[in-house]
Short mmCIF file of C-alpha atoms in Angstrom, two decimals:
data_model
loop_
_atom_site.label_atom_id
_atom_site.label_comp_id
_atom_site.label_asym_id
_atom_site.label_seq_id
_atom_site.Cartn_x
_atom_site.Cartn_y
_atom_site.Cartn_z
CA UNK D 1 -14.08 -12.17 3.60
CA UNK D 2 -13.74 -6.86 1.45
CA UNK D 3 -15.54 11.05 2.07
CA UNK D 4 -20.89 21.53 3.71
CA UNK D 5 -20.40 24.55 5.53
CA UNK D 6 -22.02 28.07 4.78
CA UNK D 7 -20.04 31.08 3.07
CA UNK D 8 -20.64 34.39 4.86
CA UNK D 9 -21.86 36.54 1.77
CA UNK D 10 -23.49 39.92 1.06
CA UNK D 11 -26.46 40.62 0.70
CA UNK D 12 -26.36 43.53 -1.64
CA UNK D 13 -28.68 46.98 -0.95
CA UNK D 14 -32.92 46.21 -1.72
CA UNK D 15 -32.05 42.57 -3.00
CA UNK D 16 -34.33 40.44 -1.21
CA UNK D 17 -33.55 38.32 2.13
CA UNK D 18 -33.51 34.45 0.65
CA UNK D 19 -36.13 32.60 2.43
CA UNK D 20 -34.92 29.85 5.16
CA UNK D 21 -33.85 26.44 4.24
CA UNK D 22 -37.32 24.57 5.16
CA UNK D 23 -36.89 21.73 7.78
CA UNK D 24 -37.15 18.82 5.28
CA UNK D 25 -34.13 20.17 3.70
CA UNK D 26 -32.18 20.18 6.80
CA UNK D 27 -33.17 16.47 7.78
CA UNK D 28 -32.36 15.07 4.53
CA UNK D 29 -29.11 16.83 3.85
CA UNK D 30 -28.26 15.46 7.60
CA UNK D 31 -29.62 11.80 6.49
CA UNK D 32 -27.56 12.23 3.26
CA UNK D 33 -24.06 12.95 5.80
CA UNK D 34 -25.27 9.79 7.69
CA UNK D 35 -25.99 7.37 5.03
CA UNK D 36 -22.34 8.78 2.99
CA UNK D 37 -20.43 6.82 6.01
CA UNK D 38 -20.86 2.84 5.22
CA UNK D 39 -20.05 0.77 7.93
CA UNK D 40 -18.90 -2.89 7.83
CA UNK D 41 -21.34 -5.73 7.02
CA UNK D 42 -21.37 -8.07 9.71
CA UNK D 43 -18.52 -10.42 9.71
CA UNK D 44 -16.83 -8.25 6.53
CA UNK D 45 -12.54 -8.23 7.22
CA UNK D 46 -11.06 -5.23 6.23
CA UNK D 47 -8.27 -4.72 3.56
CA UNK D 48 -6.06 -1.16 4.08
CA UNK D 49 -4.20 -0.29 0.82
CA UNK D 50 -0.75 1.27 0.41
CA UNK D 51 0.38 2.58 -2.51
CA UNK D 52 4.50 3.26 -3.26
CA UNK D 53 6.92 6.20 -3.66
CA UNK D 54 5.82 8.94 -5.77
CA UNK D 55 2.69 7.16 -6.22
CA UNK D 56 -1.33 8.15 -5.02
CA UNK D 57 -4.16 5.81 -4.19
CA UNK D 58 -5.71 6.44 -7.43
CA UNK D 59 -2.46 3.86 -8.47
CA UNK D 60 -4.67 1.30 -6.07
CA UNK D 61 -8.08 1.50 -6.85
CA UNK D 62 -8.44 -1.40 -9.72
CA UNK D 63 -7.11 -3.55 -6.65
CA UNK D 64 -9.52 -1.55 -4.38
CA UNK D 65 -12.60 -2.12 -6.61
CA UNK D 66 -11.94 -5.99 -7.36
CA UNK D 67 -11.41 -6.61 -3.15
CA UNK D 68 -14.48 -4.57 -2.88
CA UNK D 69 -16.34 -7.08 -5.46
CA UNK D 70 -14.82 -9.96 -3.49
CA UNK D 71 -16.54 -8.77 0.00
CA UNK D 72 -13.72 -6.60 2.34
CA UNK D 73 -14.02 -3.66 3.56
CA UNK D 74 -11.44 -1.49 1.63
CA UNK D 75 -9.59 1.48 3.22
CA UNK D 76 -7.48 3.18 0.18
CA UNK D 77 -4.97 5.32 2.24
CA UNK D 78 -3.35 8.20 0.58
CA UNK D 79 0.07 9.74 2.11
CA UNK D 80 2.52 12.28 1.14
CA UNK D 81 5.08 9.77 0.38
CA UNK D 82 7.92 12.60 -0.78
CA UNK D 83 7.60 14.70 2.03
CA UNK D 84 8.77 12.28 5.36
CA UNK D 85 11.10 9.50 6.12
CA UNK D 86 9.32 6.01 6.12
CA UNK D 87 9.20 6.13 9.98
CA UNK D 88 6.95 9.10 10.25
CA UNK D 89 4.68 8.12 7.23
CA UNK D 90 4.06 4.22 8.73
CA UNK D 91 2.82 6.08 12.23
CA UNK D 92 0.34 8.35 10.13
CA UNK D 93 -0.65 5.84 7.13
CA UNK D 94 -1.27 2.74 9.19
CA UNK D 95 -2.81 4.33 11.97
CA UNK D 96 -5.02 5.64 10.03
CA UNK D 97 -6.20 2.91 8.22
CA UNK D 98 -6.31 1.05 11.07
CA UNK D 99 -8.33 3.69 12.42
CA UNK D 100 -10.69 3.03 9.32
CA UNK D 101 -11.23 -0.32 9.93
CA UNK D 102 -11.94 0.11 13.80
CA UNK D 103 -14.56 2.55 13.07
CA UNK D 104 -16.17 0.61 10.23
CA UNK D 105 -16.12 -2.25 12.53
CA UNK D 106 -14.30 -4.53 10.05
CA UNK D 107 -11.70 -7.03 11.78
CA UNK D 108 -9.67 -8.79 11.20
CA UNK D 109 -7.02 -6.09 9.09
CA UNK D 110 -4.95 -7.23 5.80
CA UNK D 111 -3.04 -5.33 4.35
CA UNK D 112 -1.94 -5.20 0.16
CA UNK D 113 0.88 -2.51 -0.66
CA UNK D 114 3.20 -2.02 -3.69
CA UNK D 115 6.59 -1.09 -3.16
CA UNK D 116 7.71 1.26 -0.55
CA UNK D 117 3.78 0.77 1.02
CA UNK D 118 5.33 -2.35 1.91
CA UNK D 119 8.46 -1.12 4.19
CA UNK D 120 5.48 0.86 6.16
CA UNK D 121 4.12 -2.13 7.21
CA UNK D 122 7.13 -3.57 8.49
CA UNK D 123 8.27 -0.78 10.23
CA UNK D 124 5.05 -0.09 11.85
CA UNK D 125 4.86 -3.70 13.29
CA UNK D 126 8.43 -4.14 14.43
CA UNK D 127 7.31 -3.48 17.84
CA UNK D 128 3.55 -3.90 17.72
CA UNK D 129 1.41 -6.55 18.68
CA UNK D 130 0.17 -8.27 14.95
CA UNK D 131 -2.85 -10.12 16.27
CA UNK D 132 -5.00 -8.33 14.53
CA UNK D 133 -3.36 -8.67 11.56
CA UNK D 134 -4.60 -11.79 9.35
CA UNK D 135 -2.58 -11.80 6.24
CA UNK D 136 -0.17 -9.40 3.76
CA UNK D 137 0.38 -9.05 0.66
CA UNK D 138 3.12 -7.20 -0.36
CA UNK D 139 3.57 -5.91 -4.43
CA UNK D 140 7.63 -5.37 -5.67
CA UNK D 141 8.52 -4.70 -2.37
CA UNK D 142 11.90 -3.01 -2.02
CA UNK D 143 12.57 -5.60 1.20
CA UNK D 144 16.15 -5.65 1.07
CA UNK D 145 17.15 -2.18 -0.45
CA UNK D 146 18.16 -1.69 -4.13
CA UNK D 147 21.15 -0.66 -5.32
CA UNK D 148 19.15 2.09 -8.10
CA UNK D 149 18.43 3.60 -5.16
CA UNK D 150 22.44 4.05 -4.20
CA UNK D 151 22.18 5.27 -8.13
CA UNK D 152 19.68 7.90 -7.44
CA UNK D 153 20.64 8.96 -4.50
CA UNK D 154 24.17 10.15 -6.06
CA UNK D 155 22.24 12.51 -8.34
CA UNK D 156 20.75 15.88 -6.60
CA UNK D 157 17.71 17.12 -8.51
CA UNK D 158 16.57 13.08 -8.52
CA UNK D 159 17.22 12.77 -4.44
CA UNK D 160 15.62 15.46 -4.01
CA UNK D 161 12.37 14.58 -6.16
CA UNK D 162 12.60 11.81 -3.95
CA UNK D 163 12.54 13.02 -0.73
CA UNK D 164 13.72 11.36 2.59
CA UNK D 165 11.74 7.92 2.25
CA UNK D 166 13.70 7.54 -1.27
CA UNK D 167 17.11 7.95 0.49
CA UNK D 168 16.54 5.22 2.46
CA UNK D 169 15.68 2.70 0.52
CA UNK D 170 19.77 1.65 -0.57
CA UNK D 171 21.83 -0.83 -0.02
CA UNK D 172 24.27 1.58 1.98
CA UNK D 173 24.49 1.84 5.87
CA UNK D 174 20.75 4.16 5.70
CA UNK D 175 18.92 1.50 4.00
CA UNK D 176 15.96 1.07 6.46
CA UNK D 177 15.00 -1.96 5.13
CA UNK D 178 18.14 -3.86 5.80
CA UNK D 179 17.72 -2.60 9.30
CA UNK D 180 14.48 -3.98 10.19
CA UNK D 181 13.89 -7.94 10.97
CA UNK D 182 12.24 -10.74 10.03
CA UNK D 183 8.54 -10.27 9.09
CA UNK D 184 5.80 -11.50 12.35
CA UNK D 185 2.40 -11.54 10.31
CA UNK D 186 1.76 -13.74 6.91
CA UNK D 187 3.30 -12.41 3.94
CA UNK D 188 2.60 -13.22 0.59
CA UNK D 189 5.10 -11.36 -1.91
CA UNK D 190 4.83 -10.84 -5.84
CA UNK D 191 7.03 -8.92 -8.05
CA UNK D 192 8.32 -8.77 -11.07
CA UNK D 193 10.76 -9.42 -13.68
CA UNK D 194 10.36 -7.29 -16.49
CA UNK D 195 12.28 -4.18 -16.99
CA UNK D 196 12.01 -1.41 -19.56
CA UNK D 197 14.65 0.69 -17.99
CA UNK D 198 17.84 -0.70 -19.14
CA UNK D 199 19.89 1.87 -17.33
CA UNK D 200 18.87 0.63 -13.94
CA UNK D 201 19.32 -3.22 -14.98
CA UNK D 202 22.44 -2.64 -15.50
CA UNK D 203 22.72 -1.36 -12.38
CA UNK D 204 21.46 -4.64 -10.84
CA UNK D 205 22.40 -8.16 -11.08
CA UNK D 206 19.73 -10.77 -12.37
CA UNK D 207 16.04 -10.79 -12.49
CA UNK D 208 14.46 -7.30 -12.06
CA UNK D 209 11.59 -4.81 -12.68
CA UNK D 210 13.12 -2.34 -13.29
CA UNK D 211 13.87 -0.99 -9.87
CA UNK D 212 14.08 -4.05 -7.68
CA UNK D 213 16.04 -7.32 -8.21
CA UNK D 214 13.63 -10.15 -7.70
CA UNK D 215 15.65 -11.28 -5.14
CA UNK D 216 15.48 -8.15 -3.21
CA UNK D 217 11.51 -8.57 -2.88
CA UNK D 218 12.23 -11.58 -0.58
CA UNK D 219 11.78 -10.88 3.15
CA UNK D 220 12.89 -13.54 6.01
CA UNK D 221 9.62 -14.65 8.03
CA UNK D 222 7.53 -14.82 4.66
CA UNK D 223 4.93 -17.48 3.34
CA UNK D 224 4.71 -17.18 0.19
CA UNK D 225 6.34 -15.84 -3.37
CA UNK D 226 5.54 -15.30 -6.71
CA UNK D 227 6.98 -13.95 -9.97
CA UNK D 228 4.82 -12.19 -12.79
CA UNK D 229 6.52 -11.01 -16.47
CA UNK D 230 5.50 -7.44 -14.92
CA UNK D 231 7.56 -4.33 -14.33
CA UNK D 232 7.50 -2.06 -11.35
CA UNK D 233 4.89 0.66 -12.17
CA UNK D 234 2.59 -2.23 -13.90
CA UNK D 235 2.10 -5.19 -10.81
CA UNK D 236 -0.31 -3.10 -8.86
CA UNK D 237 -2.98 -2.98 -11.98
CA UNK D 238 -2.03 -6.15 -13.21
CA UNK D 239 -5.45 -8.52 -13.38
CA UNK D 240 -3.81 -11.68 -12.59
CA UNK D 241 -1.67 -10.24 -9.71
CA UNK D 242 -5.12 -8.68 -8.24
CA UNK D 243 -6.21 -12.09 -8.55
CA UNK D 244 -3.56 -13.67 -6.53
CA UNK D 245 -3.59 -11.20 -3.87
CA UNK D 246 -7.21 -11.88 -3.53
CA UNK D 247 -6.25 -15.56 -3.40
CA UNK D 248 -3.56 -15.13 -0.40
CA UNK D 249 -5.71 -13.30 1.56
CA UNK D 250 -8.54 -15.73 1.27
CA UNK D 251 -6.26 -19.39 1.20
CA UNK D 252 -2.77 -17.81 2.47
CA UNK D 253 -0.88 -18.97 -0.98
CA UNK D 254 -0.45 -18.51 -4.68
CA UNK D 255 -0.71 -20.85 -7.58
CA UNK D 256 1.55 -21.08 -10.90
CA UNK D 257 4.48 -22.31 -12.15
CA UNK D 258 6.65 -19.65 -10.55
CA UNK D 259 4.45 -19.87 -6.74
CA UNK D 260 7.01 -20.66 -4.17
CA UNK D 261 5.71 -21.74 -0.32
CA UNK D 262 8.30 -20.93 2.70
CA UNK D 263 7.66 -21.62 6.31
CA UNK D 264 6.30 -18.81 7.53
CA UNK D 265 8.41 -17.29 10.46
CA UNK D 266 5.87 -16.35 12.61
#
């Protein structure tokens, strides 16, 4: 299983004409274009990565260099995640990762996302085929709203940092996430329950990370679930959680003391 154009410019008054690029040049520069684009080894699956709100993919590349090690094909997708409401950023995102993997020719897809990255891939598959999915894993997803983001949401200058995908990740009657169903693809989840924000754990009731209760990662339709001493903005660099997310994708569980099996609902 795991990115040259030519500046009109002046020539100025008795300054010599510069002599023509020489063929070899040309063809190299044009092999160099060719050989940048990698396609898939033969066989390779592909793993598209989604990072959260307010987050970039530079947040995902430990997990994108580790899934590179372990053989996929890794498409790193970077989205404007203040700017849209979740609907509009799961059609450009996932479409283009998929996109990635079609024209790498990797297959089958997986998918690894941390947080809101997470609530892309469930709204994009609601009402797509997942057949070409193989497995998920999903990082402190925010799977069944959290009330921090009721909190936020209350103060302007924060909402507004936020943008639309941050309003609708609540508990109120906009929460998108309590709106969508059951998950139809494996899903492994792992969050955690460390917190150094005590404002928002006193916001929430029992186990959190300091935006999400642990309960609120959980998602009906789901495989597998696992608990790390981790807070929010730490899971996705985390060594052991790269390590388990490597292991769901390959065996479709996790191992530990706190690894928790569920039928799958698929």
């Amino acid at each position: 299983m795991p990115e040259a154009g030519h500046a009109n410019t002046r020539v100025p008054a008795g300054a010599a004409r510069a002599a023509p690029r020489s063929p070899l040049i040309v063809l190299l520069l044009a092999l160099a274009l060719v050989l940048s684009w990698r396609p898939a080894l033969a066989g390779q699956e592909c793993v598209i990565l989604l990072h959260g709100l307010t987050k970039d993919a530079s947040s995902m590349v430990p997990l994108a260099q580790r899934l590179g090690e372990a053989g996929f094909h890794v498409v790193n997708i970077g989205y404007p995640s203040r700017q849209k409401p979740i609907q509009e950023l799961a059609a450009t995102a996932v479409d283009e990762g998929l996109a990635q993997c079609r024209q790498a020719g990797a297959a089958p897809v997986n998918f690894v996302t941390h947080s809101m990255g997470g609530l892309l891939v469930r709204y994009y598959f609601q009402d797509r085929p997942v057949s070409g999915i193989d497995r998920v894993v999903m990082l402190a997803p925010p799977n069944q709203g959290s009330r921090v983001g009721d909190w936020l949401d209350h103060i302007p200058w924060i909402k507004d940092v936020n943008g639309p995908a941050g309003r609708q990740m609540g508990t109120g009657d906009n929460s998108l996430p309590l709106q969508m169903g059951p998950v139809r693809f494996e899903l492994g989840v792992i969050t955690g329950d460390r917190s150094l924000n005590p404002f928002a754990s006193a916001i929430l009731e029992g186990p959190d990370d300091g935006r999400i209760r642990v309960e609120s990662a959980k998602v009906e339709g789901m495989c597998a679930f696992y608990v790390v001493p981790l807070t929010h903005g730490a899971i996705m660099r985390d060594a052991e959680v790269i390590e388990q997310s490597l292991r769901f994708l390959w065996r479709g569980y996790f191992v530990g003391e706190s690894a928790r099996d569920y039928a799958c609902g698929h």
